[in-house]
Amino acid sequence: MKAVNIFSDEWLDHFADNQMNPGSHSVSSGLKTLDLICNDQGQRRGFGPWLVTLAGNSGIGKTTLALSMCAAALKQGHSVGMINLEQTNIQLSSRLFSIYTGEKVRHLEAGEFDEYAWRQTKKGMEGAPALYVPDGILTSWQEILAYARQCYELGCRWFCLDYLQLATSQGDMDGIFKATVECVTSLRSFCLETESTCLMLSQWNRSGSSSDAKPEARHLHGGMICEASSDLVLGIDHTTVIRRGSKGYFKLLTLKNRHGPLVEGGIPYEVDFQNLGVRELMPDEDPWG
């Protein structure tokens, strides 16, 4: 580690070269409006090498939206490291395969597994980049960071942690708080050091999850460290959810954006529960009207 003079000729030349030919590349989130508010290293085309927090109540669909973003990264040619703490690798695979190919998720699950649908699904995944999952249970934030570095060595520059509270849930309240700080700050340092993107899923604290008001960044479970360390804080608004048949309608709130503006009222999107497909709603589509 050495001090660098950013007014030196050497650094000024390096700066200009980097800005004209950036070493890190933005990755689309799959939601056009979200991409457009990601300035600086996101270049208004998606996430840069940042720590991004996605929060929401339990069961509201954080993982579905996160897997949709993973699939978007894969389709842009980026390998993904999934830090999967909530579900088995089989469960995650069926959901991700459905999102990636558009096949109905029930045809990929035990009980209704369809061999023809599976052959079509495998064909749809031919040539896809790697998506890595751990082959065992990660029991500490140190193991999570070591696993992320292993995926980085395998070529990953896009990561998803599902979800923060499961990574820091052991011990008493002081231990949980300390583990949360260590995990969040370590992930942010990892993103900066490796120029990688990490999408970190989180829940709201008790006051945020039970309130009838829209959640705010201060409602993030784990305290101020999550908000302070994140480049972007996104939240699924539980006060506006609509479910109609096989479709669900949600608003993604932009609660903090270090690299651009916020979206007033949130970004409306639809989830098709048959294949878990996510798409942003057009301005003339308003299920809340």
mmCIF file of C-alpha atoms in Angstrom:
data_model
loop_
_atom_site.group_PDB
_atom_site.id
_atom_site.type_symbol
_atom_site.label_atom_id
_atom_site.label_comp_id
_atom_site.label_asym_id
_atom_site.label_seq_id
_atom_site.Cartn_x
_atom_site.Cartn_y
_atom_site.Cartn_z
ATOM 1 C CA MET A 1 0.000 0.000 0.000
ATOM 2 C CA LYS A 2 1.425 3.378 -0.997
ATOM 3 C CA ALA A 3 0.239 6.967 -1.202
ATOM 4 C CA VAL A 4 -0.778 8.162 -4.703
ATOM 5 C CA ASN A 5 -0.666 11.785 -5.784
ATOM 6 C CA ILE A 6 -3.791 12.271 -7.914
ATOM 7 C CA PHE A 7 -2.433 15.614 -9.183
ATOM 8 C CA SER A 8 0.653 13.940 -10.677
ATOM 9 C CA ASP A 9 1.057 13.681 -14.460
ATOM 10 C CA GLU A 10 1.125 9.892 -14.174
ATOM 11 C CA TRP A 11 -2.221 9.782 -12.380
ATOM 12 C CA LEU A 12 -3.833 12.391 -14.641
ATOM 13 C CA ASP A 13 -2.921 10.300 -17.698
ATOM 14 C CA HIS A 14 -4.239 7.164 -15.965
ATOM 15 C CA PHE A 15 -7.484 8.963 -15.054
ATOM 16 C CA ALA A 16 -8.154 10.146 -18.605
ATOM 17 C CA ASP A 17 -7.385 6.720 -20.049
ATOM 18 C CA ASN A 18 -9.688 5.009 -17.544
ATOM 19 C CA GLN A 19 -12.583 7.404 -18.200
ATOM 20 C CA MET A 20 -12.280 6.935 -21.960
ATOM 21 C CA ASN A 21 -11.745 3.177 -21.668
ATOM 22 C CA PRO A 22 -13.285 2.096 -18.351
ATOM 23 C CA GLY A 23 -11.963 -1.174 -16.980
ATOM 24 C CA SER A 24 -15.257 -2.025 -15.274
ATOM 25 C CA HIS A 25 -18.398 -2.552 -17.310
ATOM 26 C CA SER A 26 -21.964 -1.832 -16.295
ATOM 27 C CA VAL A 27 -24.423 -4.720 -16.105
ATOM 28 C CA SER A 28 -28.106 -4.182 -16.868
ATOM 29 C CA SER A 29 -30.519 -4.952 -14.042
ATOM 30 C CA GLY A 30 -33.208 -5.945 -16.529
ATOM 31 C CA LEU A 31 -35.273 -2.899 -15.511
ATOM 32 C CA LYS A 32 -34.773 0.012 -17.929
ATOM 33 C CA THR A 33 -35.609 2.817 -15.501
ATOM 34 C CA LEU A 34 -33.304 1.397 -12.837
ATOM 35 C CA ASP A 35 -30.479 1.187 -15.390
ATOM 36 C CA LEU A 36 -30.959 4.821 -16.403
ATOM 37 C CA ILE A 37 -30.482 6.200 -12.877
ATOM 38 C CA CYS A 38 -27.158 4.378 -12.436
ATOM 39 C CA ASN A 39 -24.658 7.054 -13.445
ATOM 40 C CA ASP A 40 -20.863 7.251 -13.083
ATOM 41 C CA GLN A 41 -19.481 3.699 -13.432
ATOM 42 C CA GLY A 42 -22.963 2.441 -14.274
ATOM 43 C CA GLN A 43 -22.887 4.746 -17.330
ATOM 44 C CA ARG A 44 -26.718 4.824 -17.252
ATOM 45 C CA ARG A 45 -26.772 1.207 -18.412
ATOM 46 C CA GLY A 46 -27.066 -0.633 -15.092
ATOM 47 C CA PHE A 47 -25.052 -1.517 -12.004
ATOM 48 C CA GLY A 48 -21.397 -0.593 -11.737
ATOM 49 C CA PRO A 49 -18.944 -2.333 -9.363
ATOM 50 C CA TRP A 50 -21.051 -1.510 -6.342
ATOM 51 C CA LEU A 51 -22.687 -2.957 -3.252
ATOM 52 C CA VAL A 52 -26.436 -2.885 -3.924
ATOM 53 C CA THR A 53 -28.982 -3.679 -1.197
ATOM 54 C CA LEU A 54 -32.426 -5.024 -2.065
ATOM 55 C CA ALA A 55 -34.787 -5.096 0.906
ATOM 56 C CA GLY A 56 -38.325 -6.281 1.506
ATOM 57 C CA ASN A 57 -40.593 -8.216 3.816
ATOM 58 C CA SER A 58 -40.219 -11.970 4.085
ATOM 59 C CA GLY A 59 -42.056 -13.740 1.253
ATOM 60 C CA ILE A 60 -42.616 -10.631 -0.857
ATOM 61 C CA GLY A 61 -40.411 -11.784 -3.737
ATOM 62 C CA LYS A 62 -36.908 -10.474 -3.079
ATOM 63 C CA THR A 63 -35.311 -13.700 -4.311
ATOM 64 C CA THR A 64 -37.423 -13.766 -7.485
ATOM 65 C CA LEU A 65 -36.392 -10.214 -8.367
ATOM 66 C CA ALA A 66 -32.760 -10.938 -7.465
ATOM 67 C CA LEU A 67 -32.695 -14.101 -9.609
ATOM 68 C CA SER A 68 -34.176 -12.093 -12.467
ATOM 69 C CA MET A 69 -31.210 -9.710 -12.154
ATOM 70 C CA CYS A 70 -28.834 -12.703 -12.008
ATOM 71 C CA ALA A 71 -30.403 -14.026 -15.216
ATOM 72 C CA ALA A 72 -29.980 -10.606 -16.846
ATOM 73 C CA ALA A 73 -26.276 -10.638 -15.935
ATOM 74 C CA LEU A 74 -25.878 -14.173 -17.321
ATOM 75 C CA LYS A 75 -27.549 -13.193 -20.593
ATOM 76 C CA GLN A 76 -25.012 -10.356 -20.921
ATOM 77 C CA GLY A 77 -22.197 -12.888 -20.694
ATOM 78 C CA HIS A 78 -21.263 -12.451 -17.016
ATOM 79 C CA SER A 79 -20.624 -15.406 -14.713
ATOM 80 C CA VAL A 80 -22.480 -15.124 -11.404
ATOM 81 C CA GLY A 81 -21.512 -16.211 -7.896
ATOM 82 C CA MET A 82 -24.640 -17.005 -5.877
ATOM 83 C CA ILE A 83 -24.175 -16.908 -2.108
ATOM 84 C CA ASN A 84 -27.245 -19.014 -1.445
ATOM 85 C CA LEU A 85 -28.219 -19.241 2.227
ATOM 86 C CA GLU A 86 -32.029 -19.473 2.146
ATOM 87 C CA GLN A 87 -32.907 -22.455 -0.062
ATOM 88 C CA THR A 88 -31.376 -25.667 -1.319
ATOM 89 C CA ASN A 89 -29.405 -25.657 -4.549
ATOM 90 C CA ILE A 90 -32.143 -27.798 -6.142
ATOM 91 C CA GLN A 91 -34.826 -25.254 -5.200
ATOM 92 C CA LEU A 92 -32.715 -22.368 -6.447
ATOM 93 C CA SER A 93 -31.918 -24.193 -9.698
ATOM 94 C CA SER A 94 -35.554 -24.795 -10.619
ATOM 95 C CA ARG A 95 -36.397 -21.119 -10.092
ATOM 96 C CA LEU A 96 -33.343 -19.768 -11.897
ATOM 97 C CA PHE A 97 -33.744 -22.182 -14.832
ATOM 98 C CA SER A 98 -37.380 -21.087 -15.181
ATOM 99 C CA ILE A 99 -36.487 -17.379 -15.115
ATOM 100 C CA TYR A 100 -33.601 -17.821 -17.553
ATOM 101 C CA THR A 101 -35.528 -19.834 -20.149
ATOM 102 C CA GLY A 102 -39.170 -18.860 -19.579
ATOM 103 C CA GLU A 103 -40.256 -22.443 -18.869
ATOM 104 C CA LYS A 104 -43.036 -22.855 -16.292
ATOM 105 C CA VAL A 105 -41.431 -23.401 -12.910
ATOM 106 C CA ARG A 106 -43.876 -26.181 -11.936
ATOM 107 C CA HIS A 107 -42.562 -28.274 -14.843
ATOM 108 C CA LEU A 108 -39.106 -28.166 -13.252
ATOM 109 C CA GLU A 109 -40.153 -28.999 -9.703
ATOM 110 C CA ALA A 110 -40.522 -32.427 -8.100
ATOM 111 C CA GLY A 111 -44.024 -33.813 -8.453
ATOM 112 C CA GLU A 112 -44.751 -32.224 -11.842
ATOM 113 C CA PHE A 113 -41.323 -32.584 -13.437
ATOM 114 C CA ASP A 114 -41.834 -32.726 -17.213
ATOM 115 C CA GLU A 115 -39.098 -34.447 -19.233
ATOM 116 C CA TYR A 116 -40.004 -32.670 -22.483
ATOM 117 C CA ALA A 117 -39.978 -29.283 -20.728
ATOM 118 C CA TRP A 118 -36.619 -30.223 -19.175
ATOM 119 C CA ARG A 119 -35.111 -31.019 -22.582
ATOM 120 C CA GLN A 120 -36.303 -27.631 -23.865
ATOM 121 C CA THR A 121 -34.928 -25.937 -20.742
ATOM 122 C CA LYS A 122 -31.505 -27.556 -21.162
ATOM 123 C CA LYS A 123 -31.458 -26.462 -24.795
ATOM 124 C CA GLY A 124 -32.303 -22.907 -23.739
ATOM 125 C CA MET A 125 -29.326 -22.832 -21.371
ATOM 126 C CA GLU A 126 -26.733 -24.029 -23.890
ATOM 127 C CA GLY A 127 -23.725 -21.721 -23.968
ATOM 128 C CA ALA A 128 -24.747 -19.821 -20.825
ATOM 129 C CA PRO A 129 -21.992 -18.472 -18.555
ATOM 130 C CA ALA A 130 -21.391 -20.195 -15.223
ATOM 131 C CA LEU A 131 -23.550 -19.652 -12.165
ATOM 132 C CA TYR A 132 -21.774 -20.928 -9.062
ATOM 133 C CA VAL A 133 -23.387 -22.005 -5.790
ATOM 134 C CA PRO A 134 -21.655 -23.340 -2.667
ATOM 135 C CA ASP A 135 -21.688 -27.123 -2.282
ATOM 136 C CA GLY A 136 -22.224 -26.835 1.457
ATOM 137 C CA ILE A 137 -23.563 -24.509 4.135
ATOM 138 C CA LEU A 138 -21.672 -21.264 4.703
ATOM 139 C CA THR A 139 -21.837 -20.617 8.441
ATOM 140 C CA SER A 140 -20.034 -17.294 8.889
ATOM 141 C CA TRP A 141 -19.305 -14.052 7.089
ATOM 142 C CA GLN A 142 -15.645 -15.140 6.857
ATOM 143 C CA GLU A 143 -16.677 -18.248 4.904
ATOM 144 C CA ILE A 144 -18.942 -16.113 2.710
ATOM 145 C CA LEU A 145 -16.085 -13.781 1.827
ATOM 146 C CA ALA A 146 -13.726 -16.696 1.153
ATOM 147 C CA TYR A 147 -16.337 -18.273 -1.136
ATOM 148 C CA ALA A 148 -16.834 -14.951 -2.973
ATOM 149 C CA ARG A 149 -13.085 -14.752 -3.582
ATOM 150 C CA GLN A 150 -13.106 -18.320 -4.901
ATOM 151 C CA CYS A 151 -15.871 -17.386 -7.367
ATOM 152 C CA TYR A 152 -13.897 -14.281 -8.334
ATOM 153 C CA GLU A 153 -10.904 -16.468 -9.198
ATOM 154 C CA LEU A 154 -13.265 -18.537 -11.388
ATOM 155 C CA GLY A 155 -14.180 -15.395 -13.344
ATOM 156 C CA CYS A 156 -17.220 -13.998 -11.510
ATOM 157 C CA ARG A 157 -17.670 -10.249 -11.319
ATOM 158 C CA TRP A 158 -21.353 -10.328 -10.294
ATOM 159 C CA PHE A 159 -22.528 -11.739 -6.953
ATOM 160 C CA CYS A 160 -25.786 -12.162 -5.059
ATOM 161 C CA LEU A 161 -26.084 -12.718 -1.287
ATOM 162 C CA ASP A 162 -29.446 -14.230 -0.316
ATOM 163 C CA TYR A 163 -29.755 -12.961 2.384
ATOM 164 C CA LEU A 164 -27.880 -10.823 4.930
ATOM 165 C CA GLN A 165 -29.695 -11.867 8.121
ATOM 166 C CA LEU A 166 -28.941 -15.548 7.499
ATOM 167 C CA ALA A 167 -25.258 -14.668 7.223
ATOM 168 C CA THR A 168 -25.179 -12.893 10.581
ATOM 169 C CA SER A 169 -27.804 -14.656 12.710
ATOM 170 C CA GLN A 170 -25.595 -16.502 15.194
ATOM 171 C CA GLY A 171 -24.777 -15.402 18.727
ATOM 172 C CA ASP A 172 -26.268 -12.759 21.013
ATOM 173 C CA MET A 173 -27.392 -9.279 19.898
ATOM 174 C CA ASP A 174 -23.890 -7.822 20.221
ATOM 175 C CA GLY A 175 -22.479 -10.703 18.176
ATOM 176 C CA ILE A 176 -25.142 -10.304 15.495
ATOM 177 C CA PHE A 177 -24.491 -6.561 15.252
ATOM 178 C CA LYS A 178 -20.733 -7.084 15.002
ATOM 179 C CA ALA A 179 -21.138 -9.814 12.375
ATOM 180 C CA THR A 180 -23.456 -7.556 10.341
ATOM 181 C CA VAL A 181 -20.920 -4.740 10.365
ATOM 182 C CA GLU A 182 -18.094 -7.086 9.414
ATOM 183 C CA CYS A 183 -20.089 -8.770 6.635
ATOM 184 C CA VAL A 184 -21.400 -5.560 5.047
ATOM 185 C CA THR A 185 -18.130 -3.627 5.217
ATOM 186 C CA SER A 186 -16.154 -6.646 3.963
ATOM 187 C CA LEU A 187 -18.486 -7.054 0.977
ATOM 188 C CA ARG A 188 -18.197 -3.364 0.133
ATOM 189 C CA SER A 189 -14.391 -3.561 0.303
ATOM 190 C CA PHE A 190 -14.519 -6.690 -1.871
ATOM 191 C CA CYS A 191 -16.573 -4.846 -4.512
ATOM 192 C CA LEU A 192 -14.134 -1.922 -4.583
ATOM 193 C CA GLU A 193 -11.039 -4.122 -4.608
ATOM 194 C CA THR A 194 -12.225 -6.488 -7.350
ATOM 195 C CA GLU A 195 -14.440 -4.040 -9.297
ATOM 196 C CA SER A 196 -17.331 -6.461 -8.837
ATOM 197 C CA THR A 197 -21.047 -5.981 -8.216
ATOM 198 C CA CYS A 198 -22.742 -7.561 -5.197
ATOM 199 C CA LEU A 199 -26.521 -7.591 -4.804
ATOM 200 C CA MET A 200 -27.215 -8.102 -1.086
ATOM 201 C CA LEU A 201 -30.728 -9.056 0.018
ATOM 202 C CA SER A 202 -32.013 -7.837 3.362
ATOM 203 C CA GLN A 203 -35.185 -7.479 5.387
ATOM 204 C CA TRP A 204 -36.750 -4.478 7.092
ATOM 205 C CA ASN A 205 -36.514 -4.033 10.824
ATOM 206 C CA ARG A 206 -39.626 -4.526 12.938
ATOM 207 C CA SER A 207 -40.927 -0.971 12.565
ATOM 208 C CA GLY A 208 -40.426 -0.996 8.795
ATOM 209 C CA SER A 209 -42.013 -4.379 8.149
ATOM 210 C CA SER A 210 -45.136 -3.761 10.239
ATOM 211 C CA SER A 211 -45.794 -0.169 9.212
ATOM 212 C CA ASP A 212 -48.566 0.804 6.790
ATOM 213 C CA ALA A 213 -46.291 3.556 5.462
ATOM 214 C CA LYS A 214 -43.803 3.067 2.640
ATOM 215 C CA PRO A 215 -40.492 1.674 3.916
ATOM 216 C CA GLU A 216 -37.428 3.909 4.060
ATOM 217 C CA ALA A 217 -33.701 3.224 4.029
ATOM 218 C CA ARG A 218 -33.574 3.769 7.805
ATOM 219 C CA HIS A 219 -35.806 0.695 8.174
ATOM 220 C CA LEU A 220 -33.076 -1.663 6.939
ATOM 221 C CA HIS A 221 -32.479 -4.523 9.347
ATOM 222 C CA GLY A 222 -28.993 -4.304 10.802
ATOM 223 C CA GLY A 223 -28.870 -0.599 11.393
ATOM 224 C CA MET A 224 -27.193 2.320 9.700
ATOM 225 C CA ILE A 225 -24.235 0.301 8.390
ATOM 226 C CA CYS A 226 -26.297 -1.233 5.552
ATOM 227 C CA GLU A 227 -27.481 2.129 4.280
ATOM 228 C CA ALA A 228 -24.096 3.816 4.743
ATOM 229 C CA SER A 229 -22.145 1.061 2.953
ATOM 230 C CA SER A 230 -24.495 0.605 -0.017
ATOM 231 C CA ASP A 231 -24.184 2.462 -3.291
ATOM 232 C CA LEU A 232 -27.838 1.724 -4.019
ATOM 233 C CA VAL A 233 -30.632 0.842 -1.619
ATOM 234 C CA LEU A 234 -33.723 -0.651 -3.272
ATOM 235 C CA GLY A 235 -36.865 -1.729 -1.474
ATOM 236 C CA ILE A 236 -39.995 -3.643 -2.470
ATOM 237 C CA ASP A 237 -42.974 -1.625 -1.224
ATOM 238 C CA HIS A 238 -45.291 -3.980 0.698
ATOM 239 C CA THR A 239 -48.032 -1.322 0.911
ATOM 240 C CA THR A 240 -48.815 -1.409 -2.817
ATOM 241 C CA VAL A 241 -48.666 -5.123 -3.753
ATOM 242 C CA ILE A 242 -51.457 -6.381 -6.040
ATOM 243 C CA ARG A 243 -51.975 -10.034 -7.006
ATOM 244 C CA ARG A 244 -54.305 -10.925 -9.851
ATOM 245 C CA GLY A 245 -54.449 -14.537 -10.984
ATOM 246 C CA SER A 246 -50.984 -15.661 -12.085
ATOM 247 C CA LYS A 247 -49.555 -12.118 -12.036
ATOM 248 C CA GLY A 248 -48.267 -9.891 -9.263
ATOM 249 C CA TYR A 249 -47.683 -6.134 -9.387
ATOM 250 C CA PHE A 250 -45.039 -4.412 -7.278
ATOM 251 C CA LYS A 251 -43.245 -1.104 -6.864
ATOM 252 C CA LEU A 252 -39.471 -1.053 -6.451
ATOM 253 C CA LEU A 253 -38.479 1.955 -4.359
ATOM 254 C CA THR A 254 -35.131 3.671 -4.907
ATOM 255 C CA LEU A 255 -34.260 4.730 -1.357
ATOM 256 C CA LYS A 256 -30.627 5.713 -1.832
ATOM 257 C CA ASN A 257 -28.545 6.262 -4.945
ATOM 258 C CA ARG A 258 -24.958 7.395 -4.570
ATOM 259 C CA HIS A 259 -24.590 7.609 -8.350
ATOM 260 C CA GLY A 260 -27.734 9.302 -9.605
ATOM 261 C CA PRO A 261 -31.319 10.378 -8.921
ATOM 262 C CA LEU A 262 -34.143 8.566 -7.174
ATOM 263 C CA VAL A 263 -37.374 7.540 -8.899
ATOM 264 C CA GLU A 264 -40.363 9.275 -7.375
ATOM 265 C CA GLY A 265 -43.064 6.750 -6.520
ATOM 266 C CA GLY A 266 -40.881 3.760 -7.365
ATOM 267 C CA ILE A 267 -40.441 1.578 -10.449
ATOM 268 C CA PRO A 268 -43.557 -0.510 -11.205
ATOM 269 C CA TYR A 269 -42.964 -4.091 -12.304
ATOM 270 C CA GLU A 270 -44.868 -7.296 -12.947
ATOM 271 C CA VAL A 271 -44.035 -10.854 -11.925
ATOM 272 C CA ASP A 272 -45.503 -13.802 -13.820
ATOM 273 C CA PHE A 273 -45.769 -16.512 -11.162
ATOM 274 C CA GLN A 274 -45.871 -19.272 -13.790
ATOM 275 C CA ASN A 275 -42.302 -18.721 -15.036
ATOM 276 C CA LEU A 276 -41.195 -16.088 -12.479
ATOM 277 C CA GLY A 277 -40.544 -13.631 -15.316
ATOM 278 C CA VAL A 278 -40.069 -9.998 -14.263
ATOM 279 C CA ARG A 279 -40.764 -7.021 -16.488
ATOM 280 C CA GLU A 280 -41.052 -3.282 -15.886
ATOM 281 C CA LEU A 281 -44.526 -1.906 -16.529
ATOM 282 C CA MET A 282 -45.010 0.692 -19.258
ATOM 283 C CA PRO A 283 -46.358 4.159 -18.338
ATOM 284 C CA ASP A 284 -49.812 3.319 -19.718
ATOM 285 C CA GLU A 285 -50.031 0.163 -17.571
ATOM 286 C CA ASP A 286 -51.325 1.105 -14.138
ATOM 287 C CA PRO A 287 -52.901 -1.669 -12.077
ATOM 288 C CA TRP A 288 -53.169 0.778 -9.169
ATOM 289 C CA GLY A 289 -55.326 3.278 -11.081
#
